[in-house]
PDB file of C-alpha atoms in Angstrom:
ATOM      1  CA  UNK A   1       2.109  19.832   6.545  1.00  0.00           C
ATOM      2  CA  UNK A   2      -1.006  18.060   6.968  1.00  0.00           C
ATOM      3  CA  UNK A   3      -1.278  13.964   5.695  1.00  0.00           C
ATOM      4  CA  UNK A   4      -3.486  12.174   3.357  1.00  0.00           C
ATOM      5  CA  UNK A   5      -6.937  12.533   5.148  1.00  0.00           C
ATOM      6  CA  UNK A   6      -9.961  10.082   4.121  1.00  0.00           C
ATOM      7  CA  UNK A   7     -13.194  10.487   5.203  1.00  0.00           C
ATOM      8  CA  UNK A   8     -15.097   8.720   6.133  1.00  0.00           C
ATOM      9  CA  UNK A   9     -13.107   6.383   8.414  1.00  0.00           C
ATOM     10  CA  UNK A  10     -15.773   3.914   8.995  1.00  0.00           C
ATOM     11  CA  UNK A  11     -19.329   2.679   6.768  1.00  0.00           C
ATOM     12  CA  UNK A  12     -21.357   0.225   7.063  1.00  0.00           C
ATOM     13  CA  UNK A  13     -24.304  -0.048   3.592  1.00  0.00           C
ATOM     14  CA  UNK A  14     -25.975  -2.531   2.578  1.00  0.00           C
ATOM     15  CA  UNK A  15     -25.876  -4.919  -0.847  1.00  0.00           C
ATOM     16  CA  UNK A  16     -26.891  -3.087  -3.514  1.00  0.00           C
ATOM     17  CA  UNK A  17     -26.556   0.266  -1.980  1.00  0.00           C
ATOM     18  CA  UNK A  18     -23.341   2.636  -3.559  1.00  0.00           C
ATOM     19  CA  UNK A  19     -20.843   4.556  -1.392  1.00  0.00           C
ATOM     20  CA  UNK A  20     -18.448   7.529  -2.148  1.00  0.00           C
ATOM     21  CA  UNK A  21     -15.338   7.879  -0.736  1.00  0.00           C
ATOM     22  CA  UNK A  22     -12.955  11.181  -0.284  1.00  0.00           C
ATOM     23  CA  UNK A  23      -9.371  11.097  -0.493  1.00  0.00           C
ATOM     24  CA  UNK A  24      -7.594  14.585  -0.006  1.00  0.00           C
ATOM     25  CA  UNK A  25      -3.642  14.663  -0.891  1.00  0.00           C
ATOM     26  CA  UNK A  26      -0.981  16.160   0.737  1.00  0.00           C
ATOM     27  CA  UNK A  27      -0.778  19.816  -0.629  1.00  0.00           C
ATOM     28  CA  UNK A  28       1.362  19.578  -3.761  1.00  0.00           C
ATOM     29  CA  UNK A  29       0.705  16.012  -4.502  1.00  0.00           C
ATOM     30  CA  UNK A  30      -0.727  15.787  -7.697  1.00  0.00           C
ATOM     31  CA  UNK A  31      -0.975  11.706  -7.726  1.00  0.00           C
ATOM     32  CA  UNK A  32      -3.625   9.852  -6.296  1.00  0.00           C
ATOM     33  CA  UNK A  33      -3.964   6.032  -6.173  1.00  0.00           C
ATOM     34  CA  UNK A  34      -6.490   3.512  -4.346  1.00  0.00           C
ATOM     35  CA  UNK A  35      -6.008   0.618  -3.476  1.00  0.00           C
ATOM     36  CA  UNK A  36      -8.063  -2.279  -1.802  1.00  0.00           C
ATOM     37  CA  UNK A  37      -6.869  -4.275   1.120  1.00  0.00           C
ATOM     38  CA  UNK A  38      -9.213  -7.372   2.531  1.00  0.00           C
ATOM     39  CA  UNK A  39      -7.707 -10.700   4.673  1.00  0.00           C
ATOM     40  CA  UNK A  40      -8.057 -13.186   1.501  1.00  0.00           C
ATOM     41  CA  UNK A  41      -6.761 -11.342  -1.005  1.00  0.00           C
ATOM     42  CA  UNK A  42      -4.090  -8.672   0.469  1.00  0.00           C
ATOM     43  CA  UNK A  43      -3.632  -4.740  -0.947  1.00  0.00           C
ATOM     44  CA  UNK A  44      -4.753  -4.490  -4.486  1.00  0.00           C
ATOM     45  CA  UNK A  45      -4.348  -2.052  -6.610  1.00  0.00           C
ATOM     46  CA  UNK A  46      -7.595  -0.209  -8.032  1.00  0.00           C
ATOM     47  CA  UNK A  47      -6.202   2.873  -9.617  1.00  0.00           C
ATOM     48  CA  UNK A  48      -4.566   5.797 -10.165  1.00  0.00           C
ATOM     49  CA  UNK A  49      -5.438   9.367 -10.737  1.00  0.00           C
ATOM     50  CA  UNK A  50      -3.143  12.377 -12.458  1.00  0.00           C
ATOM     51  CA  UNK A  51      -3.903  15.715 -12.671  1.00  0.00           C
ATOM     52  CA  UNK A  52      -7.500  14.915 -12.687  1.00  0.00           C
ATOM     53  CA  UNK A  53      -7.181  12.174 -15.606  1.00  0.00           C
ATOM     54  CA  UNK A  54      -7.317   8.281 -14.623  1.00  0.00           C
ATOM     55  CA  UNK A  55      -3.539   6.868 -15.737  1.00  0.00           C
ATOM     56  CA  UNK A  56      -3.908   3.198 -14.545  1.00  0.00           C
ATOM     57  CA  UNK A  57      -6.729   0.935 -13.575  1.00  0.00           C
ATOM     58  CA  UNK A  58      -6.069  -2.244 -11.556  1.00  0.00           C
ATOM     59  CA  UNK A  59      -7.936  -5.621 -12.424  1.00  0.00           C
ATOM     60  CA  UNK A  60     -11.793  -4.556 -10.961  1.00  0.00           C
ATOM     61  CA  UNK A  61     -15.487  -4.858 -12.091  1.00  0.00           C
ATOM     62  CA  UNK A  62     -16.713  -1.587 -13.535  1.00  0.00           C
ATOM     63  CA  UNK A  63     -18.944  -1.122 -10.137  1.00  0.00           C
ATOM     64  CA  UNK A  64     -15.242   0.526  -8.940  1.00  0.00           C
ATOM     65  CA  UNK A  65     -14.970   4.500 -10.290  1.00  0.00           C
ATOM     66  CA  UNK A  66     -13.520   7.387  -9.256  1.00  0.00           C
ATOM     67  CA  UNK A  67     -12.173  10.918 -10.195  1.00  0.00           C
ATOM     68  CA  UNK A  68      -9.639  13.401  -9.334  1.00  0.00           C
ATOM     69  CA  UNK A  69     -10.768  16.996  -9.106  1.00  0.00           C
ATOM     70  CA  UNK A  70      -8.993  19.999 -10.081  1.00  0.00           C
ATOM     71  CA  UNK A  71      -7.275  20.724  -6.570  1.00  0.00           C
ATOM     72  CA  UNK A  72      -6.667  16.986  -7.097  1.00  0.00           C
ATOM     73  CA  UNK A  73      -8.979  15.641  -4.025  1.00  0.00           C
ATOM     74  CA  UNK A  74     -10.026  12.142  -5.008  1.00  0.00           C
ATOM     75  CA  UNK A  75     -13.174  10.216  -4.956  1.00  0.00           C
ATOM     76  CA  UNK A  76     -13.822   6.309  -5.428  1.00  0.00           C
ATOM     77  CA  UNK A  77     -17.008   5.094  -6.095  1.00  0.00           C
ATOM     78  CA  UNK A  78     -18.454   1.798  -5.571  1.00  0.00           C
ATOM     79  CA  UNK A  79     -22.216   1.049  -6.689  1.00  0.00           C
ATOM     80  CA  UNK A  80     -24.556  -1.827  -6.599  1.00  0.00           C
ATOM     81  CA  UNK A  81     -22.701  -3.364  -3.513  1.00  0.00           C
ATOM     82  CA  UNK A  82     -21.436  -6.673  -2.966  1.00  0.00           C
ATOM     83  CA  UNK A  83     -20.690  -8.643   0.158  1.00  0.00           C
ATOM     84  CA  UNK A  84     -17.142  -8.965  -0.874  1.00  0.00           C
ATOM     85  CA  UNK A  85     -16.918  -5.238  -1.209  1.00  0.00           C
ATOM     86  CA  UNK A  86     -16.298  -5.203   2.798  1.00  0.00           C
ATOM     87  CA  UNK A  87     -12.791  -4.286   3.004  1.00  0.00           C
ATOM     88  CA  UNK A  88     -10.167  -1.605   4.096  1.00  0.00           C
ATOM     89  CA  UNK A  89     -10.021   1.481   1.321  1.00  0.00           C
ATOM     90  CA  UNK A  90      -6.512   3.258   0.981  1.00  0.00           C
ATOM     91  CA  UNK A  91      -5.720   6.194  -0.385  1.00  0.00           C
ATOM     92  CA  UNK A  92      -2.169   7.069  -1.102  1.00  0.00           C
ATOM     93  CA  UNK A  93      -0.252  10.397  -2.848  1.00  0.00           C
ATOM     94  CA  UNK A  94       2.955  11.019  -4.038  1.00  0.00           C
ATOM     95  CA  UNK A  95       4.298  14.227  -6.257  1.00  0.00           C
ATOM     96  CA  UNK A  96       4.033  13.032  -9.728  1.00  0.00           C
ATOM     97  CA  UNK A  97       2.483   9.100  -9.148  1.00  0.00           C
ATOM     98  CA  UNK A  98       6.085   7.386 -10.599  1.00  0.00           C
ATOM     99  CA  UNK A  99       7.246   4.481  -8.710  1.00  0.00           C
ATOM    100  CA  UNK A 100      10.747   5.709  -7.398  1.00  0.00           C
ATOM    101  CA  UNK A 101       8.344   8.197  -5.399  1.00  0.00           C
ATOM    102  CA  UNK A 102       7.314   7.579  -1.635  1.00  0.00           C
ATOM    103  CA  UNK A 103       3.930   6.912  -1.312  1.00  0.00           C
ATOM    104  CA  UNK A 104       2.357   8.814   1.708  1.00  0.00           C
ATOM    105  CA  UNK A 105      -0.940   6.615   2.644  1.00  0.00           C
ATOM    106  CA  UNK A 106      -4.037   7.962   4.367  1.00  0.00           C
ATOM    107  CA  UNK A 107      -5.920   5.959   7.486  1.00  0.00           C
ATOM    108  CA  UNK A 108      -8.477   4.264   5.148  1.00  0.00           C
ATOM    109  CA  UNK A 109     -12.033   3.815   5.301  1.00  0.00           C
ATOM    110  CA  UNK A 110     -13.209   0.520   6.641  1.00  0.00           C
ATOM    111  CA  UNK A 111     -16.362  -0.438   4.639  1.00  0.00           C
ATOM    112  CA  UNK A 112     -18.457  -2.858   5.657  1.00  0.00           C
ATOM    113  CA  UNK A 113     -21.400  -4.313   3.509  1.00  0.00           C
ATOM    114  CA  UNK A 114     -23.797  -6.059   5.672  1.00  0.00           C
TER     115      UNK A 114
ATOM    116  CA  UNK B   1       3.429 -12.514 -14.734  1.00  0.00           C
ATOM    117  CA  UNK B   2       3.834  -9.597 -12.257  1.00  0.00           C
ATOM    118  CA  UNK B   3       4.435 -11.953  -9.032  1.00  0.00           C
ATOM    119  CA  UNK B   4       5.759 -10.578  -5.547  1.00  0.00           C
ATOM    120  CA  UNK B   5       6.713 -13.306  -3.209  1.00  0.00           C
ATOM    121  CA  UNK B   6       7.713 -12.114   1.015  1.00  0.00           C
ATOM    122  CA  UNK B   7       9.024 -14.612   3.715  1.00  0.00           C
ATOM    123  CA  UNK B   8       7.987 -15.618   6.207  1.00  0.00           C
ATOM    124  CA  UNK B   9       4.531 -14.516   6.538  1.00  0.00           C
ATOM    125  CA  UNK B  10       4.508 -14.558  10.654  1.00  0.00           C
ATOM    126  CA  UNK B  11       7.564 -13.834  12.729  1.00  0.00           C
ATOM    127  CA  UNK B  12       7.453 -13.733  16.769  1.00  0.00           C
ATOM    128  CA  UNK B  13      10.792 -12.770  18.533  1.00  0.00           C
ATOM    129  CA  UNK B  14      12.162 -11.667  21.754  1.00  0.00           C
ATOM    130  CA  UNK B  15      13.351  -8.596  22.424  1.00  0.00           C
ATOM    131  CA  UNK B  16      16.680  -7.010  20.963  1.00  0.00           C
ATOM    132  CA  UNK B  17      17.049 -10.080  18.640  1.00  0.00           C
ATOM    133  CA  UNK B  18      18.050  -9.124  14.891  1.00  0.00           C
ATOM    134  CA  UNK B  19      15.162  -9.814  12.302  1.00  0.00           C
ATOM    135  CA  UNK B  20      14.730 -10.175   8.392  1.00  0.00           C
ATOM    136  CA  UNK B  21      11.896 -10.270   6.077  1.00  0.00           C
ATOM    137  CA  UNK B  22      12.741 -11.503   2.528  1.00  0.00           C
ATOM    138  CA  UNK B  23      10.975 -10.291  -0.945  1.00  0.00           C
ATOM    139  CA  UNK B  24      11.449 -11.726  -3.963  1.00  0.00           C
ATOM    140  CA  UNK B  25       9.746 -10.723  -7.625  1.00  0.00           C
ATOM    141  CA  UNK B  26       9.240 -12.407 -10.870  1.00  0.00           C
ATOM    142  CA  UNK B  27      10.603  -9.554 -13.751  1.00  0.00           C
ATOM    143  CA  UNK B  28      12.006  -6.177 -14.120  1.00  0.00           C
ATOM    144  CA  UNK B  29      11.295  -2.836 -11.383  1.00  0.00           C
ATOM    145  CA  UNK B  30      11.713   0.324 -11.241  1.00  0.00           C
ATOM    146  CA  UNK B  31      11.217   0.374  -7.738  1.00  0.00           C
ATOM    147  CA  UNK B  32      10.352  -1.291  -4.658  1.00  0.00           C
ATOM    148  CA  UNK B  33       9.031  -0.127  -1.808  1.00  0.00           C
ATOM    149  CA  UNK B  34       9.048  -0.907   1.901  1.00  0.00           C
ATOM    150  CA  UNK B  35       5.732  -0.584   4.132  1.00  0.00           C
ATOM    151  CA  UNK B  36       4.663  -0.843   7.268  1.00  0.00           C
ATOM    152  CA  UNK B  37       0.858  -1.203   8.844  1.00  0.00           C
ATOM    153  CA  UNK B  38      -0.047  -1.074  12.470  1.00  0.00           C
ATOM    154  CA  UNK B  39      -3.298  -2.375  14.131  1.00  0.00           C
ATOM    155  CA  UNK B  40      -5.756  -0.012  12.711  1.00  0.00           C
ATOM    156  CA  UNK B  41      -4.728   0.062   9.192  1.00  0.00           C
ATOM    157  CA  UNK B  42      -2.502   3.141   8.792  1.00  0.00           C
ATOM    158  CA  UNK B  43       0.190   2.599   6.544  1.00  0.00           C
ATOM    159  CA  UNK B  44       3.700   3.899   6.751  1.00  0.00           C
ATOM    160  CA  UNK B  45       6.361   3.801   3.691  1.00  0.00           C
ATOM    161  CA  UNK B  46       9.678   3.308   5.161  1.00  0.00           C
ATOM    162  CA  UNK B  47      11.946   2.524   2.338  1.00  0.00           C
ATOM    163  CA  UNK B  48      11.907   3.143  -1.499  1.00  0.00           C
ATOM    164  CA  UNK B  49      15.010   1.190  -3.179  1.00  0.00           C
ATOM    165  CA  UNK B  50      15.620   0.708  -6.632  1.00  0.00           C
ATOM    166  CA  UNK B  51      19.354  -0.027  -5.957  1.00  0.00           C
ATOM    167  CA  UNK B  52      21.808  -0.823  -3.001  1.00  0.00           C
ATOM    168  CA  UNK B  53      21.167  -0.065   0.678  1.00  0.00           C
ATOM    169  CA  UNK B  54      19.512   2.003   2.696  1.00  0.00           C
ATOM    170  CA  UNK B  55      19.700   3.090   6.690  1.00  0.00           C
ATOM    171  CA  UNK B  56      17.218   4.700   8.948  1.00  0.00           C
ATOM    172  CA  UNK B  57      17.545   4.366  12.633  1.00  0.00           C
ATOM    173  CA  UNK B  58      17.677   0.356  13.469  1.00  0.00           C
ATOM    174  CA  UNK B  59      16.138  -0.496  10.010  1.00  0.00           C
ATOM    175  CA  UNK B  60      18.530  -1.679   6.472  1.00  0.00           C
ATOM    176  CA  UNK B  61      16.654  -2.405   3.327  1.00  0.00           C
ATOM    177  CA  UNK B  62      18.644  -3.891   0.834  1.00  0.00           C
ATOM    178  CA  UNK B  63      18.292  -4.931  -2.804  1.00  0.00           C
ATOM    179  CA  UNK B  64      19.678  -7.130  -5.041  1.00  0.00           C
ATOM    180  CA  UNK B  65      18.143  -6.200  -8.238  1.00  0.00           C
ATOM    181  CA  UNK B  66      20.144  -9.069 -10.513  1.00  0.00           C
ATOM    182  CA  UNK B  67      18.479 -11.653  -8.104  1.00  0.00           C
ATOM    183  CA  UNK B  68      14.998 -10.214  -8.081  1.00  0.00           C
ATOM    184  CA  UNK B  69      15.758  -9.998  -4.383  1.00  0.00           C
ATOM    185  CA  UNK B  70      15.449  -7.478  -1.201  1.00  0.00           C
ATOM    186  CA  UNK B  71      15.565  -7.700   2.109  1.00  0.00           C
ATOM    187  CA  UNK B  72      14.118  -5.383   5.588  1.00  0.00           C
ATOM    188  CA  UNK B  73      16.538  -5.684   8.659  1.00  0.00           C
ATOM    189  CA  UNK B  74      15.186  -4.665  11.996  1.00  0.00           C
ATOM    190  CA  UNK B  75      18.112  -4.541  14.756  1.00  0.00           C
ATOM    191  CA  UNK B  76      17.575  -4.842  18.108  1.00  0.00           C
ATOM    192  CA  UNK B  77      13.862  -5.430  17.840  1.00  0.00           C
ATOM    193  CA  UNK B  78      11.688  -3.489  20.177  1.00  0.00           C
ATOM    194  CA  UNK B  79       7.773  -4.307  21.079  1.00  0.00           C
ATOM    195  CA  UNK B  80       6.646  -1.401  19.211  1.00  0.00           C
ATOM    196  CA  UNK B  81       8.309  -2.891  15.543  1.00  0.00           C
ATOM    197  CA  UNK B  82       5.541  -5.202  15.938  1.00  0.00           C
ATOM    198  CA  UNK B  83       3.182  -4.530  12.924  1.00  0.00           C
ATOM    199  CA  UNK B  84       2.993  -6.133   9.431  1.00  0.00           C
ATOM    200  CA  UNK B  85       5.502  -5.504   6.913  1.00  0.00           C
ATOM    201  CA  UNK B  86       4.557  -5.331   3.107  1.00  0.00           C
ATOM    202  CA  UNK B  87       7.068  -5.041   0.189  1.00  0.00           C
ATOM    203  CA  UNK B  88       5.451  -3.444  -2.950  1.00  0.00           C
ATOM    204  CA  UNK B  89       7.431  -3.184  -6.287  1.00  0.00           C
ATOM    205  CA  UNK B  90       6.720  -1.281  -9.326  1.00  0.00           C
ATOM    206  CA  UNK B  91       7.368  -3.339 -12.905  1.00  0.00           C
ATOM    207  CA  UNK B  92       9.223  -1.953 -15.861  1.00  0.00           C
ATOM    208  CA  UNK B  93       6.078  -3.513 -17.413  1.00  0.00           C
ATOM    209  CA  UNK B  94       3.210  -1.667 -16.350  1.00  0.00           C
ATOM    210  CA  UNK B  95       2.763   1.142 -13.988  1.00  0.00           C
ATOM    211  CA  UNK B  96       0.893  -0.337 -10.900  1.00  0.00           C
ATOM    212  CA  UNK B  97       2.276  -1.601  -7.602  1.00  0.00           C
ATOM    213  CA  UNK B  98       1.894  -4.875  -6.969  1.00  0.00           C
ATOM    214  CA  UNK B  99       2.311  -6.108  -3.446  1.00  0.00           C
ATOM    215  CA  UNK B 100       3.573  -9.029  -1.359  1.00  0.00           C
ATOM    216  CA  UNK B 101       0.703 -10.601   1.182  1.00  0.00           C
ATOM    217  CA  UNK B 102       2.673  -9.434   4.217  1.00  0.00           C
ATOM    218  CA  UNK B 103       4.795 -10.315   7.040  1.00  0.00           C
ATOM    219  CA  UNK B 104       3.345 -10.155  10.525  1.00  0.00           C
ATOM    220  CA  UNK B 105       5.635  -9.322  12.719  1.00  0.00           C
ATOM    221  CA  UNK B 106       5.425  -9.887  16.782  1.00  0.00           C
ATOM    222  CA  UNK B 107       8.221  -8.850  19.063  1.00  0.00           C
ATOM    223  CA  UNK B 108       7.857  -9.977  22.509  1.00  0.00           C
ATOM    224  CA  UNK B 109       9.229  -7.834  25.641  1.00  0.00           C
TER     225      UNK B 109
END
């Protein structure tokens, strides 16, 4: 059974730019959540997608979007970059998105804002 | 407030010695969650407790949910344990995880 793949693993844009990232589940997984990990501030939470309907949003600027499509792939948007936008971007699924469910993380995409 | 506190935030040991990384939270969880990251970023859940103990291999998780407490047991450490350790925990209140900064974890041959 194939694991949470994110693509890309690794951009670099530039301030002001905007970037899309790709999250595919594991087959059957119909919870998606993203979360943001950088050295200051740790993993945050950003938020959390359901059967292609947004269920929880973490503390974040409005810049920070996303959307779950019917076959539940994710995407996470980020426009009008900032410097502090450089960070590690997670992806994680689990079967229904409660919290006595494992979470099964992708690789990440390392974004880096120059 | 949603608060997750984890202890100690490095660790270095030798070898086959026993090791434990503490958690503590502020209110009320449904769950909490055990994770591990490796150089690279890849993260692995090892443990989902909302009561008790759990066993896999050389690692124990353990909660104590009246003291807002848990703990991750490594036995007989091995180089290749060495990775950070996160505990995340899911409130009653709310329905994010919120996570601890980390424990970086070193285990010398």
């Amino acid at each position: 059974k194939a694991g949470v793949t994110q693509t890309p693993r690794y951009l670099i844009k530039t301030r002001g730019q905007q970037v899309t990232l790709s999250c595919s589940p594991i087959s059957g997984h119909r919870s998606v959540s993203w979360y943001q990990q950088t050295p200051g501030q740790g993993l945050q939470f950003l938020f959390e997608y359901f059967s292609e309907t947004q269920r929880n949003k973490g503390n974040f600027p409005g810049r920070f979007s996303g959307r779950q499509f019917s076959n539940s792939r994710s995407e996470m948007n980020v426009s009008t970059l900032e410097l502090g936008d450089s960070a590690l971007y997670l992806c994680a699924s689990s079967l229904e998105g409660t919290g006595n469910q494992p979470q099964h993380f992708g690789d990440g995409t390392r974004l880096s804002i120059l | 407030k949603n608060e997750v506190e984890q202890s100690p935030q490095n660790l270095t040991a030798q070898e086959g010695e026993f090791i434990t990384i503490n958690c503590s939270y502020s209110v009320g969880i449904s769950a909490l969650h055990w994770l591990q990251q490796h150089p690279g970023g890849g993260i692995v859940s090892l443990f989902m407790l909302s009561s008790g103990k759990k066993k896999h291999g050389r690692l124990i998780a353990t909660i104590n949910i009246q003291e807002k407490h848990s703990s991750l047991h490594i036995t007989a450490s091995h180089p290749r344990d060495s990775a950070v350790y996160i505990c995340a925990v899911r409130f009653l209140t709310g329905n994010q995880f919120y996570f601890g900064t980390g424990t970086s974890l070193t285990v010398i041959p």
